[in-house]
Every structure is written in C-alpha cells, then in structure tokens.
Amino acid sequence: PPLAFGNVGSDERTVLEKRYWKDIVEKVYEEIGMFEGFDAHFEELFEVFRTEAWVLFPESAHVLSSLKEKGYRLGIISNFDSRVYDVMSSLGIYEYFDVLVISSEAGYAKPDLEIYRYALEKAAADPSRCIHVGDHPENDFHGPRALGIKTLLLDREGEHRSLNGTHRIDNLNQLEKILEDF
C-alpha cells in the first residue's frame, strides 16, 4: 500500500513512516536471508536514506535556480516520507520550493487524484497554469492530467518513447524551453 496516513499527528506519523519502511526492508531480507543485528542495520540504513543516499542529476540545481530567478513557483508532490525535508536540505534545493506535499502528511498518495487536488489547494493554483513533471507514467502522468494540469514525463532512459499522447522530456534542461511556450 502507499505511504499515506490520514489524520495523524507528526509524532505518530514519524513512527508509522519508519514502521512502513522497516516492514519493506524486512521482507527483502526475509527473501535473501535475515541476519542477527537486523534492527541496528535497519536504523543505520534508515538514516543513510535521510541524506547520504541521494545525489542530484547534473542539471537539476541549475534548472531550479533558473526557474526561481524567472519567478516561477515550484512545488514537490512526493510519495516519500518526512525525511524528504532533510534530503532536500542536504542536496541544497529546499529553498527553491514554495509548496511541498508528501503522501504521509497529505493522507493521499500518487496516483490518487486527491494528492494533486490537495497540492493545488495548498498552492492556491489554477490547474491550467501548472505543469507537473514526474518520472513514473502511472504515478505522475495520468492523475494530474485528469485534473487539467499539463504533464511532462521525465524519461531519462528513453523507456517510454512508445507511449502515445505522452509529453516527455529527456532531462530537466528541456523544461525551460517548454515553459517559454506555455
């Protein structure tokens, strides 16, 4: 099931998020072989994915900076957990974003239309004036499009060139040109 919890406080959400990921990691290790000391290993792994496990694609910081300089409002809709704030800070991109919506806080997860509605409401944005960029056809394309949001599929590996009617880009550098024509 998606990482979305309805109407819980932040302390309870933090516990639920960690339990969610621990269940997933336990299932992986049960398939390949559980070991003594798993709990300590999980704690370390959980923290590694708070900051150290992530890198930006080469063009990301430049594109975000350029878009902010041009006055665009930027947001994130993520099915990740509250560690995303730490991830963004450690990558030096937190300050570029005006609106952050994560599934565990919103109570909805992509591809549910409600997470996109929630983000639009939080941003006080008109869907016809928004562009959603995502890298997963099911989670990031059809939902926002159904609400009237222009969608772009970020397809770095060219895996989805055959999807008819899908507007796709190979990297974020292409986004600036698209916005000029928007």
mmCIF file of C-alpha atoms in Angstrom, residues 10-173:
data_model
loop_
_atom_site.group_PDB
_atom_site.id
_atom_site.type_symbol
_atom_site.label_atom_id
_atom_site.label_comp_id
_atom_site.label_asym_id
_atom_site.label_seq_id
_atom_site.Cartn_x
_atom_site.Cartn_y
_atom_site.Cartn_z
ATOM 1 C CA SER A 10 3.551 14.365 13.443
ATOM 2 C CA ASP A 11 4.966 12.107 16.177
ATOM 3 C CA GLU A 12 2.661 9.237 15.232
ATOM 4 C CA ARG A 13 3.369 9.850 11.523
ATOM 5 C CA THR A 14 7.108 9.543 12.134
ATOM 6 C CA VAL A 15 6.563 6.186 13.857
ATOM 7 C CA LEU A 16 4.262 4.976 11.059
ATOM 8 C CA GLU A 17 6.714 6.047 8.349
ATOM 9 C CA LYS A 18 9.581 4.197 9.966
ATOM 10 C CA ARG A 19 7.436 1.091 10.547
ATOM 11 C CA TYR A 20 6.341 1.203 6.885
ATOM 12 C CA TRP A 21 9.951 1.167 5.652
ATOM 13 C CA LYS A 22 11.076 -1.395 8.203
ATOM 14 C CA ASP A 23 8.363 -3.795 7.007
ATOM 15 C CA ILE A 24 9.568 -3.394 3.424
ATOM 16 C CA VAL A 25 13.226 -3.912 4.313
ATOM 17 C CA GLU A 26 12.366 -6.940 6.494
ATOM 18 C CA LYS A 27 10.542 -8.540 3.548
ATOM 19 C CA VAL A 28 13.594 -8.055 1.354
ATOM 20 C CA TYR A 29 15.895 -9.654 3.916
ATOM 21 C CA GLU A 30 13.460 -12.493 4.573
ATOM 22 C CA GLU A 31 13.759 -13.374 0.880
ATOM 23 C CA ILE A 32 17.554 -13.235 0.792
ATOM 24 C CA GLY A 33 18.253 -14.275 4.371
ATOM 25 C CA MET A 34 17.634 -12.493 7.649
ATOM 26 C CA PHE A 35 20.589 -11.974 9.947
ATOM 27 C CA GLU A 36 21.362 -11.188 13.556
ATOM 28 C CA GLY A 37 21.646 -7.485 14.160
ATOM 29 C CA PHE A 38 18.993 -6.579 11.596
ATOM 30 C CA ASP A 39 17.444 -3.884 13.807
ATOM 31 C CA ALA A 40 20.729 -1.978 14.132
ATOM 32 C CA HIS A 41 21.327 -2.396 10.396
ATOM 33 C CA PHE A 42 17.876 -1.022 9.612
ATOM 34 C CA GLU A 43 18.413 2.003 11.870
ATOM 35 C CA GLU A 44 21.636 2.823 10.023
ATOM 36 C CA LEU A 45 20.055 2.241 6.618
ATOM 37 C CA PHE A 46 17.077 4.424 7.504
ATOM 38 C CA GLU A 47 19.427 7.292 8.385
ATOM 39 C CA VAL A 48 21.549 6.805 5.252
ATOM 40 C CA PHE A 49 18.379 7.366 3.208
ATOM 41 C CA ARG A 50 17.751 10.585 5.113
ATOM 42 C CA THR A 51 20.697 12.343 3.450
ATOM 43 C CA GLU A 52 23.648 10.304 2.167
ATOM 44 C CA ALA A 53 21.922 8.058 -0.393
ATOM 45 C CA TRP A 54 20.845 10.831 -2.742
ATOM 46 C CA VAL A 55 22.504 12.864 -5.482
ATOM 47 C CA LEU A 56 21.045 15.352 -7.930
ATOM 48 C CA PHE A 57 21.127 14.849 -11.654
ATOM 49 C CA PRO A 58 23.723 17.219 -13.149
ATOM 50 C CA GLU A 59 21.283 19.816 -14.471
ATOM 51 C CA SER A 60 18.885 19.889 -11.508
ATOM 52 C CA ALA A 61 20.336 22.679 -9.360
ATOM 53 C CA HIS A 62 20.898 24.946 -12.354
ATOM 54 C CA VAL A 63 17.363 24.465 -13.682
ATOM 55 C CA LEU A 64 15.776 25.000 -10.256
ATOM 56 C CA SER A 65 17.830 28.146 -9.704
ATOM 57 C CA SER A 66 16.990 29.479 -13.146
ATOM 58 C CA LEU A 67 13.264 28.835 -12.726
ATOM 59 C CA LYS A 68 13.215 30.601 -9.355
ATOM 60 C CA GLU A 69 15.130 33.568 -10.794
ATOM 61 C CA LYS A 70 12.469 33.818 -13.511
ATOM 62 C CA GLY A 71 9.748 33.949 -10.850
ATOM 63 C CA TYR A 72 8.215 30.507 -11.184
ATOM 64 C CA ARG A 73 6.609 28.957 -8.117
ATOM 65 C CA LEU A 74 7.866 25.417 -7.610
ATOM 66 C CA GLY A 75 6.410 22.543 -5.666
ATOM 67 C CA ILE A 76 7.001 18.907 -4.884
ATOM 68 C CA ILE A 77 4.439 16.141 -4.663
ATOM 69 C CA SER A 78 6.145 13.048 -3.294
ATOM 70 C CA ASN A 79 5.233 9.572 -2.113
ATOM 71 C CA PHE A 80 8.280 9.645 0.158
ATOM 72 C CA ASP A 81 8.171 10.270 3.901
ATOM 73 C CA SER A 82 9.039 13.263 6.070
ATOM 74 C CA ARG A 83 12.756 12.628 5.595
ATOM 75 C CA VAL A 84 12.290 14.351 2.232
ATOM 76 C CA TYR A 85 12.820 17.686 4.001
ATOM 77 C CA ASP A 86 16.259 16.530 5.185
ATOM 78 C CA VAL A 87 17.049 15.081 1.753
ATOM 79 C CA MET A 88 16.217 18.390 0.088
ATOM 80 C CA SER A 89 18.243 20.365 2.629
ATOM 81 C CA SER A 90 21.294 18.144 2.254
ATOM 82 C CA LEU A 91 21.088 18.467 -1.535
ATOM 83 C CA GLY A 92 20.825 22.255 -1.257
ATOM 84 C CA ILE A 93 17.458 22.502 -3.026
ATOM 85 C CA TYR A 94 14.959 23.045 -0.207
ATOM 86 C CA GLU A 95 14.886 26.809 -0.668
ATOM 87 C CA TYR A 96 13.763 26.538 -4.301
ATOM 88 C CA PHE A 97 10.358 25.121 -3.409
ATOM 89 C CA ASP A 98 7.280 27.068 -2.388
ATOM 90 C CA VAL A 99 4.950 24.109 -1.778
ATOM 91 C CA LEU A 100 5.765 20.620 -0.509
ATOM 92 C CA VAL A 101 3.184 17.851 -0.404
ATOM 93 C CA ILE A 102 4.209 14.412 0.785
ATOM 94 C CA SER A 103 1.863 11.481 0.878
ATOM 95 C CA SER A 104 2.377 10.590 4.522
ATOM 96 C CA GLU A 105 1.291 14.092 5.544
ATOM 97 C CA ALA A 106 -1.437 14.615 2.932
ATOM 98 C CA GLY A 107 -3.137 11.298 3.620
ATOM 99 C CA TYR A 108 -3.165 10.501 -0.109
ATOM 100 C CA ALA A 109 -0.507 9.028 -2.358
ATOM 101 C CA LYS A 110 0.129 9.279 -6.059
ATOM 102 C CA PRO A 111 -1.593 8.341 -8.325
ATOM 103 C CA ASP A 112 -4.695 9.232 -6.250
ATOM 104 C CA LEU A 113 -6.208 12.423 -7.663
ATOM 105 C CA GLU A 114 -6.716 13.716 -4.118
ATOM 106 C CA ILE A 115 -2.996 14.342 -3.585
ATOM 107 C CA TYR A 116 -2.951 16.554 -6.680
ATOM 108 C CA ARG A 117 -6.103 18.362 -5.565
ATOM 109 C CA TYR A 118 -4.505 18.868 -2.149
ATOM 110 C CA ALA A 119 -1.366 20.307 -3.741
ATOM 111 C CA LEU A 120 -3.386 22.656 -5.967
ATOM 112 C CA GLU A 121 -5.326 23.874 -2.947
ATOM 113 C CA LYS A 122 -2.192 24.315 -0.847
ATOM 114 C CA ALA A 123 -0.571 26.296 -3.660
ATOM 115 C CA ALA A 124 -3.784 28.200 -4.444
ATOM 116 C CA ALA A 125 -3.034 27.315 -8.054
ATOM 117 C CA ASP A 126 -5.161 27.069 -11.176
ATOM 118 C CA PRO A 127 -4.515 23.635 -12.744
ATOM 119 C CA SER A 128 -4.445 25.148 -16.244
ATOM 120 C CA ARG A 129 -1.458 27.268 -15.145
ATOM 121 C CA CYS A 130 0.519 24.323 -13.751
ATOM 122 C CA ILE A 131 2.947 21.808 -15.177
ATOM 123 C CA HIS A 132 3.668 18.562 -13.366
ATOM 124 C CA VAL A 133 6.966 16.820 -14.123
ATOM 125 C CA GLY A 134 7.376 13.248 -12.956
ATOM 126 C CA ASP A 135 9.268 10.105 -13.883
ATOM 127 C CA HIS A 136 6.609 7.429 -13.422
ATOM 128 C CA PRO A 137 3.838 7.054 -16.038
ATOM 129 C CA GLU A 138 1.244 5.645 -13.656
ATOM 130 C CA ASN A 139 2.004 7.855 -10.647
ATOM 131 C CA ASP A 140 2.968 11.105 -12.316
ATOM 132 C CA PHE A 141 1.161 11.418 -15.608
ATOM 133 C CA HIS A 142 -2.486 10.400 -15.729
ATOM 134 C CA GLY A 143 -3.624 11.815 -12.363
ATOM 135 C CA PRO A 144 -2.551 15.416 -12.808
ATOM 136 C CA ARG A 145 -3.601 15.336 -16.455
ATOM 137 C CA ALA A 146 -7.132 14.300 -15.435
ATOM 138 C CA LEU A 147 -7.326 17.496 -13.359
ATOM 139 C CA GLY A 148 -6.278 19.735 -16.225
ATOM 140 C CA ILE A 149 -2.609 20.024 -15.288
ATOM 141 C CA LYS A 150 -0.146 19.847 -18.163
ATOM 142 C CA THR A 151 2.068 16.834 -17.573
ATOM 143 C CA LEU A 152 5.585 16.007 -18.637
ATOM 144 C CA LEU A 153 7.107 12.589 -18.216
ATOM 145 C CA LEU A 154 10.790 12.803 -17.315
ATOM 146 C CA ASP A 155 12.119 9.804 -19.256
ATOM 147 C CA ARG A 156 15.899 9.943 -18.858
ATOM 148 C CA GLU A 157 16.438 6.418 -20.179
ATOM 149 C CA GLY A 158 14.007 6.662 -23.108
ATOM 150 C CA GLU A 159 11.959 3.752 -21.758
ATOM 151 C CA HIS A 160 8.598 5.339 -22.556
ATOM 152 C CA ARG A 161 9.067 6.751 -26.050
ATOM 153 C CA SER A 162 6.300 4.477 -27.305
ATOM 154 C CA LEU A 163 3.600 5.902 -25.012
ATOM 155 C CA ASN A 164 1.146 7.644 -27.304
ATOM 156 C CA GLY A 165 -0.002 11.090 -26.264
ATOM 157 C CA THR A 166 2.631 11.366 -23.570
ATOM 158 C CA HIS A 167 4.579 14.562 -23.460
ATOM 159 C CA ARG A 168 8.052 13.572 -22.396
ATOM 160 C CA ILE A 169 11.418 15.134 -21.765
ATOM 161 C CA ASP A 170 14.840 13.525 -21.508
ATOM 162 C CA ASN A 171 16.204 15.918 -18.874
ATOM 163 C CA LEU A 172 15.176 18.997 -16.923
ATOM 164 C CA ASN A 173 17.028 21.372 -19.250
#
